[in-house]
């Protein structure tokens, strides 16, 4: 179980970095990335943080 959790966290970190780089390069954003951009402007945290938070929330909702 620990190995699966570690694999998940590493994957989320890679996803977060990719989304942040796409947005900083002004290439546009997908629907979920736009949600993270909006959240970051509302709550003054980074886009990557909200991509990670949204991903974790969706995983827990799916597991439930």
mmCIF file of N, CA, C and O in Angstrom:
data_model
loop_
_atom_site.group_PDB
_atom_site.id
_atom_site.type_symbol
_atom_site.label_atom_id
_atom_site.label_comp_id
_atom_site.label_asym_id
_atom_site.label_seq_id
_atom_site.Cartn_x
_atom_site.Cartn_y
_atom_site.Cartn_z
ATOM 1 N N UNK A 1 0.817 -1.184 0.000
ATOM 2 C CA UNK A 1 0.000 0.000 0.000
ATOM 3 C C UNK A 1 0.870 1.261 0.000
ATOM 4 O O UNK A 1 0.530 2.240 -0.643
ATOM 5 N N UNK A 2 1.976 1.208 0.728
ATOM 6 C CA UNK A 2 2.870 2.363 0.777
ATOM 7 C C UNK A 2 3.454 2.663 -0.604
ATOM 8 O O UNK A 2 3.610 3.822 -0.979
ATOM 9 N N UNK A 3 3.770 1.597 -1.343
ATOM 10 C CA UNK A 3 4.337 1.773 -2.677
ATOM 11 C C UNK A 3 3.322 2.425 -3.613
ATOM 12 O O UNK A 3 3.675 3.320 -4.381
ATOM 13 N N UNK A 4 2.083 2.029 -3.535
ATOM 14 C CA UNK A 4 1.036 2.619 -4.377
ATOM 15 C C UNK A 4 0.825 4.091 -4.020
ATOM 16 O O UNK A 4 0.639 4.930 -4.896
ATOM 17 N N UNK A 5 0.840 4.405 -2.719
ATOM 18 C CA UNK A 5 0.668 5.783 -2.279
ATOM 19 C C UNK A 5 1.829 6.650 -2.760
ATOM 20 O O UNK A 5 1.623 7.759 -3.247
ATOM 21 N N UNK A 6 3.050 6.143 -2.653
ATOM 22 C CA UNK A 6 4.218 6.881 -3.115
ATOM 23 C C UNK A 6 4.159 7.098 -4.629
ATOM 24 O O UNK A 6 4.442 8.202 -5.121
ATOM 25 N N UNK A 7 3.749 6.094 -5.370
ATOM 26 C CA UNK A 7 3.598 6.207 -6.819
ATOM 27 C C UNK A 7 2.563 7.267 -7.169
ATOM 28 O O UNK A 7 2.748 8.074 -8.074
ATOM 29 N N UNK A 8 1.463 7.314 -6.427
ATOM 30 C CA UNK A 8 0.421 8.313 -6.638
ATOM 31 C C UNK A 8 0.950 9.717 -6.376
ATOM 32 O O UNK A 8 0.726 10.634 -7.166
ATOM 33 N N UNK A 9 1.659 9.912 -5.273
ATOM 34 C CA UNK A 9 2.182 11.239 -4.927
ATOM 35 C C UNK A 9 3.189 11.708 -5.966
ATOM 36 O O UNK A 9 3.157 12.869 -6.383
ATOM 37 N N UNK A 10 4.063 10.844 -6.422
ATOM 38 C CA UNK A 10 5.044 11.223 -7.450
ATOM 39 C C UNK A 10 4.334 11.595 -8.746
ATOM 40 O O UNK A 10 4.679 12.590 -9.389
ATOM 41 N N UNK A 11 3.322 10.841 -9.114
ATOM 42 C CA UNK A 11 2.550 11.160 -10.311
ATOM 43 C C UNK A 11 1.848 12.494 -10.205
ATOM 44 O O UNK A 11 1.812 13.279 -11.159
ATOM 45 N N UNK A 12 1.284 12.795 -9.033
ATOM 46 C CA UNK A 12 0.612 14.078 -8.830
ATOM 47 C C UNK A 12 1.609 15.234 -8.907
ATOM 48 O O UNK A 12 1.299 16.300 -9.445
ATOM 49 N N UNK A 13 2.807 15.046 -8.391
ATOM 50 C CA UNK A 13 3.823 16.097 -8.457
ATOM 51 C C UNK A 13 4.248 16.364 -9.902
ATOM 52 O O UNK A 13 4.420 17.522 -10.305
ATOM 53 N N UNK A 14 4.403 15.313 -10.695
ATOM 54 C CA UNK A 14 4.754 15.482 -12.103
ATOM 55 C C UNK A 14 3.623 16.182 -12.852
ATOM 56 O O UNK A 14 3.863 17.097 -13.653
ATOM 57 N N UNK A 15 2.387 15.775 -12.596
ATOM 58 C CA UNK A 15 1.221 16.418 -13.209
ATOM 59 C C UNK A 15 1.160 17.897 -12.840
ATOM 60 O O UNK A 15 0.937 18.758 -13.696
ATOM 61 N N UNK A 16 1.375 18.197 -11.577
ATOM 62 C CA UNK A 16 1.327 19.572 -11.102
ATOM 63 C C UNK A 16 2.375 20.436 -11.795
ATOM 64 O O UNK A 16 2.084 21.551 -12.233
ATOM 65 N N UNK A 17 3.594 19.928 -11.911
ATOM 66 C CA UNK A 17 4.655 20.693 -12.565
ATOM 67 C C UNK A 17 4.327 20.908 -14.039
ATOM 68 O O UNK A 17 4.533 22.009 -14.571
ATOM 69 N N UNK A 18 3.800 19.894 -14.705
ATOM 70 C CA UNK A 18 3.444 20.028 -16.118
ATOM 71 C C UNK A 18 2.377 21.076 -16.354
ATOM 72 O O UNK A 18 2.484 21.898 -17.257
ATOM 73 N N UNK A 19 1.353 21.073 -15.524
ATOM 74 C CA UNK A 19 0.268 22.050 -15.672
ATOM 75 C C UNK A 19 0.794 23.457 -15.413
ATOM 76 O O UNK A 19 0.481 24.396 -16.159
ATOM 77 N N UNK A 20 1.590 23.619 -14.382
ATOM 78 C CA UNK A 20 2.144 24.940 -14.071
ATOM 79 C C UNK A 20 3.012 25.457 -15.219
ATOM 80 O O UNK A 20 2.938 26.635 -15.577
ATOM 81 N N UNK A 21 3.806 24.587 -15.830
ATOM 82 C CA UNK A 21 4.658 25.015 -16.947
ATOM 83 C C UNK A 21 3.832 25.366 -18.181
ATOM 84 O O UNK A 21 4.154 26.327 -18.892
ATOM 85 N N UNK A 22 2.767 24.618 -18.450
ATOM 86 C CA UNK A 22 1.905 24.926 -19.591
ATOM 87 C C UNK A 22 1.247 26.285 -19.409
ATOM 88 O O UNK A 22 1.182 27.097 -20.337
ATOM 89 N N UNK A 23 0.781 26.558 -18.206
ATOM 90 C CA UNK A 23 0.115 27.836 -17.953
ATOM 91 C C UNK A 23 1.108 28.989 -18.017
ATOM 92 O O UNK A 23 0.818 30.041 -18.596
ATOM 93 N N UNK A 24 2.297 28.813 -17.467
ATOM 94 C CA UNK A 24 3.308 29.889 -17.511
ATOM 95 C C UNK A 24 3.787 30.166 -18.924
ATOM 96 O O UNK A 24 4.200 31.282 -19.237
ATOM 97 N N UNK A 25 3.726 29.191 -19.807
ATOM 98 C CA UNK A 25 4.175 29.394 -21.183
ATOM 99 C C UNK A 25 3.087 30.015 -22.055
ATOM 100 O O UNK A 25 3.300 30.237 -23.236
ATOM 101 N N UNK A 26 1.920 30.294 -21.467
ATOM 102 C CA UNK A 26 0.795 30.914 -22.177
ATOM 103 C C UNK A 26 0.300 30.067 -23.346
ATOM 104 O O UNK A 26 -0.118 30.599 -24.373
ATOM 105 N N UNK A 27 0.314 28.756 -23.180
ATOM 106 C CA UNK A 27 -0.203 27.860 -24.213
ATOM 107 C C UNK A 27 -1.687 27.580 -24.031
ATOM 108 O O UNK A 27 -2.299 26.944 -24.861
ATOM 109 N N UNK A 28 -2.249 28.047 -22.932
ATOM 110 C CA UNK A 28 -3.659 27.801 -22.665
ATOM 111 C C UNK A 28 -3.818 26.802 -21.545
ATOM 112 O O UNK A 28 -2.855 26.314 -20.975
ATOM 113 N N UNK A 29 -5.063 26.504 -21.239
ATOM 114 C CA UNK A 29 -5.334 25.585 -20.142
ATOM 115 C C UNK A 29 -6.575 24.767 -20.459
ATOM 116 O O UNK A 29 -7.480 25.228 -21.146
ATOM 117 N N UNK A 30 -6.586 23.556 -19.949
ATOM 118 C CA UNK A 30 -7.786 22.720 -20.110
ATOM 119 C C UNK A 30 -8.825 23.158 -19.078
ATOM 120 O O UNK A 30 -8.594 24.071 -18.280
ATOM 121 N N UNK A 31 -9.970 22.522 -19.074
ATOM 122 C CA UNK A 31 -11.051 22.909 -18.158
ATOM 123 C C UNK A 31 -10.633 22.756 -16.695
ATOM 124 O O UNK A 31 -10.875 23.644 -15.876
ATOM 125 N N UNK A 32 -9.995 21.640 -16.358
ATOM 126 C CA UNK A 32 -9.578 21.436 -14.969
ATOM 127 C C UNK A 32 -8.453 22.383 -14.589
ATOM 128 O O UNK A 32 -8.368 22.830 -13.435
ATOM 129 N N UNK A 33 -7.583 22.694 -15.534
ATOM 130 C CA UNK A 33 -6.502 23.636 -15.255
ATOM 131 C C UNK A 33 -7.050 25.041 -15.068
ATOM 132 O O UNK A 33 -6.561 25.806 -14.236
ATOM 133 N N UNK A 34 -8.088 25.392 -15.826
ATOM 134 C CA UNK A 34 -8.715 26.699 -15.662
ATOM 135 C C UNK A 34 -9.351 26.813 -14.278
ATOM 136 O O UNK A 34 -9.333 27.879 -13.663
ATOM 137 N N UNK A 35 -9.901 25.707 -13.785
ATOM 138 C CA UNK A 35 -10.438 25.693 -12.424
ATOM 139 C C UNK A 35 -9.330 26.006 -11.424
ATOM 140 O O UNK A 35 -9.513 26.819 -10.513
ATOM 141 N N UNK A 36 -8.183 25.390 -11.598
ATOM 142 C CA UNK A 36 -7.057 25.629 -10.693
ATOM 143 C C UNK A 36 -6.562 27.068 -10.781
ATOM 144 O O UNK A 36 -6.197 27.669 -9.767
ATOM 145 N N UNK A 37 -6.567 27.644 -11.981
ATOM 146 C CA UNK A 37 -6.154 29.039 -12.143
ATOM 147 C C UNK A 37 -7.131 29.953 -11.399
ATOM 148 O O UNK A 37 -6.723 30.878 -10.689
ATOM 149 N N UNK A 38 -8.422 29.705 -11.550
ATOM 150 C CA UNK A 38 -9.424 30.495 -10.846
ATOM 151 C C UNK A 38 -9.298 30.377 -9.337
ATOM 152 O O UNK A 38 -9.397 31.376 -8.614
ATOM 153 N N UNK A 39 -9.069 29.163 -8.865
ATOM 154 C CA UNK A 39 -8.890 28.962 -7.423
ATOM 155 C C UNK A 39 -7.644 29.676 -6.923
ATOM 156 O O UNK A 39 -7.657 30.266 -5.841
ATOM 157 N N UNK A 40 -6.580 29.644 -7.711
ATOM 158 C CA UNK A 40 -5.340 30.298 -7.281
ATOM 159 C C UNK A 40 -5.507 31.806 -7.209
ATOM 160 O O UNK A 40 -4.932 32.457 -6.337
ATOM 161 N N UNK A 41 -6.304 32.376 -8.090
ATOM 162 C CA UNK A 41 -6.553 33.813 -8.038
ATOM 163 C C UNK A 41 -7.459 34.171 -6.852
ATOM 164 O O UNK A 41 -7.305 35.229 -6.255
ATOM 165 N N UNK A 42 -8.372 33.278 -6.501
ATOM 166 C CA UNK A 42 -9.268 33.525 -5.364
ATOM 167 C C UNK A 42 -8.570 33.389 -4.015
ATOM 168 O O UNK A 42 -8.777 34.198 -3.118
ATOM 169 N N UNK A 43 -7.758 32.352 -3.878
ATOM 170 C CA UNK A 43 -7.194 32.023 -2.575
ATOM 171 C C UNK A 43 -5.702 32.351 -2.450
ATOM 172 O O UNK A 43 -5.099 32.087 -1.419
ATOM 173 N N UNK A 44 -5.098 32.887 -3.494
ATOM 174 C CA UNK A 44 -3.705 33.352 -3.488
ATOM 175 C C UNK A 44 -2.707 32.246 -3.140
ATOM 176 O O UNK A 44 -1.761 32.456 -2.381
ATOM 177 N N UNK A 45 -2.934 31.059 -3.682
ATOM 178 C CA UNK A 45 -1.955 29.979 -3.639
ATOM 179 C C UNK A 45 -1.556 29.685 -5.085
ATOM 180 O O UNK A 45 -2.142 30.219 -6.019
ATOM 181 N N UNK A 46 -0.589 28.823 -5.280
ATOM 182 C CA UNK A 46 -0.125 28.548 -6.634
ATOM 183 C C UNK A 46 -1.088 27.636 -7.384
ATOM 184 O O UNK A 46 -1.883 26.907 -6.778
ATOM 185 N N UNK A 47 -0.998 27.682 -8.700
ATOM 186 C CA UNK A 47 -1.820 26.834 -9.556
ATOM 187 C C UNK A 47 -1.493 25.367 -9.287
ATOM 188 O O UNK A 47 -2.390 24.525 -9.189
ATOM 189 N N UNK A 48 -0.225 25.061 -9.173
ATOM 190 C CA UNK A 48 0.189 23.684 -8.915
ATOM 191 C C UNK A 48 -0.390 23.126 -7.625
ATOM 192 O O UNK A 48 -0.765 21.954 -7.554
ATOM 193 N N UNK A 49 -0.475 23.959 -6.609
ATOM 194 C CA UNK A 49 -1.066 23.526 -5.348
ATOM 195 C C UNK A 49 -2.515 23.116 -5.541
ATOM 196 O O UNK A 49 -2.956 22.081 -5.035
ATOM 197 N N UNK A 50 -3.258 23.894 -6.317
ATOM 198 C CA UNK A 50 -4.666 23.566 -6.521
ATOM 199 C C UNK A 50 -4.853 22.389 -7.468
ATOM 200 O O UNK A 50 -5.824 21.647 -7.330
ATOM 201 N N UNK A 51 -3.957 22.186 -8.402
ATOM 202 C CA UNK A 51 -4.033 20.982 -9.241
ATOM 203 C C UNK A 51 -3.864 19.754 -8.355
ATOM 204 O O UNK A 51 -4.599 18.773 -8.480
ATOM 205 N N UNK A 52 -2.918 19.832 -7.435
ATOM 206 C CA UNK A 52 -2.673 18.721 -6.514
ATOM 207 C C UNK A 52 -3.876 18.496 -5.601
ATOM 208 O O UNK A 52 -4.342 17.364 -5.434
ATOM 209 N N UNK A 53 -4.410 19.569 -5.028
ATOM 210 C CA UNK A 53 -5.557 19.464 -4.122
ATOM 211 C C UNK A 53 -6.768 18.892 -4.854
ATOM 212 O O UNK A 53 -7.448 17.993 -4.348
ATOM 213 N N UNK A 54 -7.042 19.403 -6.050
ATOM 214 C CA UNK A 54 -8.184 18.901 -6.822
ATOM 215 C C UNK A 54 -8.011 17.427 -7.168
ATOM 216 O O UNK A 54 -8.963 16.655 -7.116
ATOM 217 N N UNK A 55 -6.802 17.038 -7.517
ATOM 218 C CA UNK A 55 -6.532 15.635 -7.841
ATOM 219 C C UNK A 55 -6.753 14.720 -6.658
ATOM 220 O O UNK A 55 -7.366 13.651 -6.783
ATOM 221 N N UNK A 56 -6.289 15.130 -5.495
ATOM 222 C CA UNK A 56 -6.463 14.309 -4.286
ATOM 223 C C UNK A 56 -7.941 14.208 -3.929
ATOM 224 O O UNK A 56 -8.440 13.121 -3.595
ATOM 225 N N UNK A 57 -8.657 15.317 -4.015
ATOM 226 C CA UNK A 57 -10.091 15.299 -3.706
ATOM 227 C C UNK A 57 -10.841 14.366 -4.658
ATOM 228 O O UNK A 57 -11.686 13.567 -4.237
ATOM 229 N N UNK A 58 -10.512 14.439 -5.950
ATOM 230 C CA UNK A 58 -11.186 13.576 -6.916
ATOM 231 C C UNK A 58 -10.878 12.099 -6.685
ATOM 232 O O UNK A 58 -11.758 11.243 -6.852
ATOM 233 N N UNK A 59 -9.657 11.796 -6.291
ATOM 234 C CA UNK A 59 -9.299 10.403 -5.995
ATOM 235 C C UNK A 59 -10.097 9.885 -4.795
ATOM 236 O O UNK A 59 -10.615 8.764 -4.831
ATOM 237 N N UNK A 60 -10.216 10.706 -3.753
ATOM 238 C CA UNK A 60 -10.969 10.268 -2.587
ATOM 239 C C UNK A 60 -12.454 10.124 -2.896
ATOM 240 O O UNK A 60 -13.104 9.206 -2.399
ATOM 241 N N UNK A 61 -12.997 11.022 -3.691
ATOM 242 C CA UNK A 61 -14.415 10.906 -4.076
ATOM 243 C C UNK A 61 -14.619 9.633 -4.897
ATOM 244 O O UNK A 61 -15.585 8.899 -4.685
ATOM 245 N N UNK A 62 -13.697 9.358 -5.813
ATOM 246 C CA UNK A 62 -13.791 8.153 -6.625
ATOM 247 C C UNK A 62 -13.651 6.889 -5.787
ATOM 248 O O UNK A 62 -14.336 5.885 -6.022
ATOM 249 N N UNK A 63 -12.778 6.912 -4.789
ATOM 250 C CA UNK A 63 -12.585 5.749 -3.924
ATOM 251 C C UNK A 63 -13.796 5.508 -3.038
ATOM 252 O O UNK A 63 -14.138 4.371 -2.722
ATOM 253 N N UNK A 64 -14.476 6.591 -2.666
ATOM 254 C CA UNK A 64 -15.645 6.474 -1.807
ATOM 255 C C UNK A 64 -16.779 5.842 -2.563
ATOM 256 O O UNK A 64 -17.472 4.975 -2.159
#
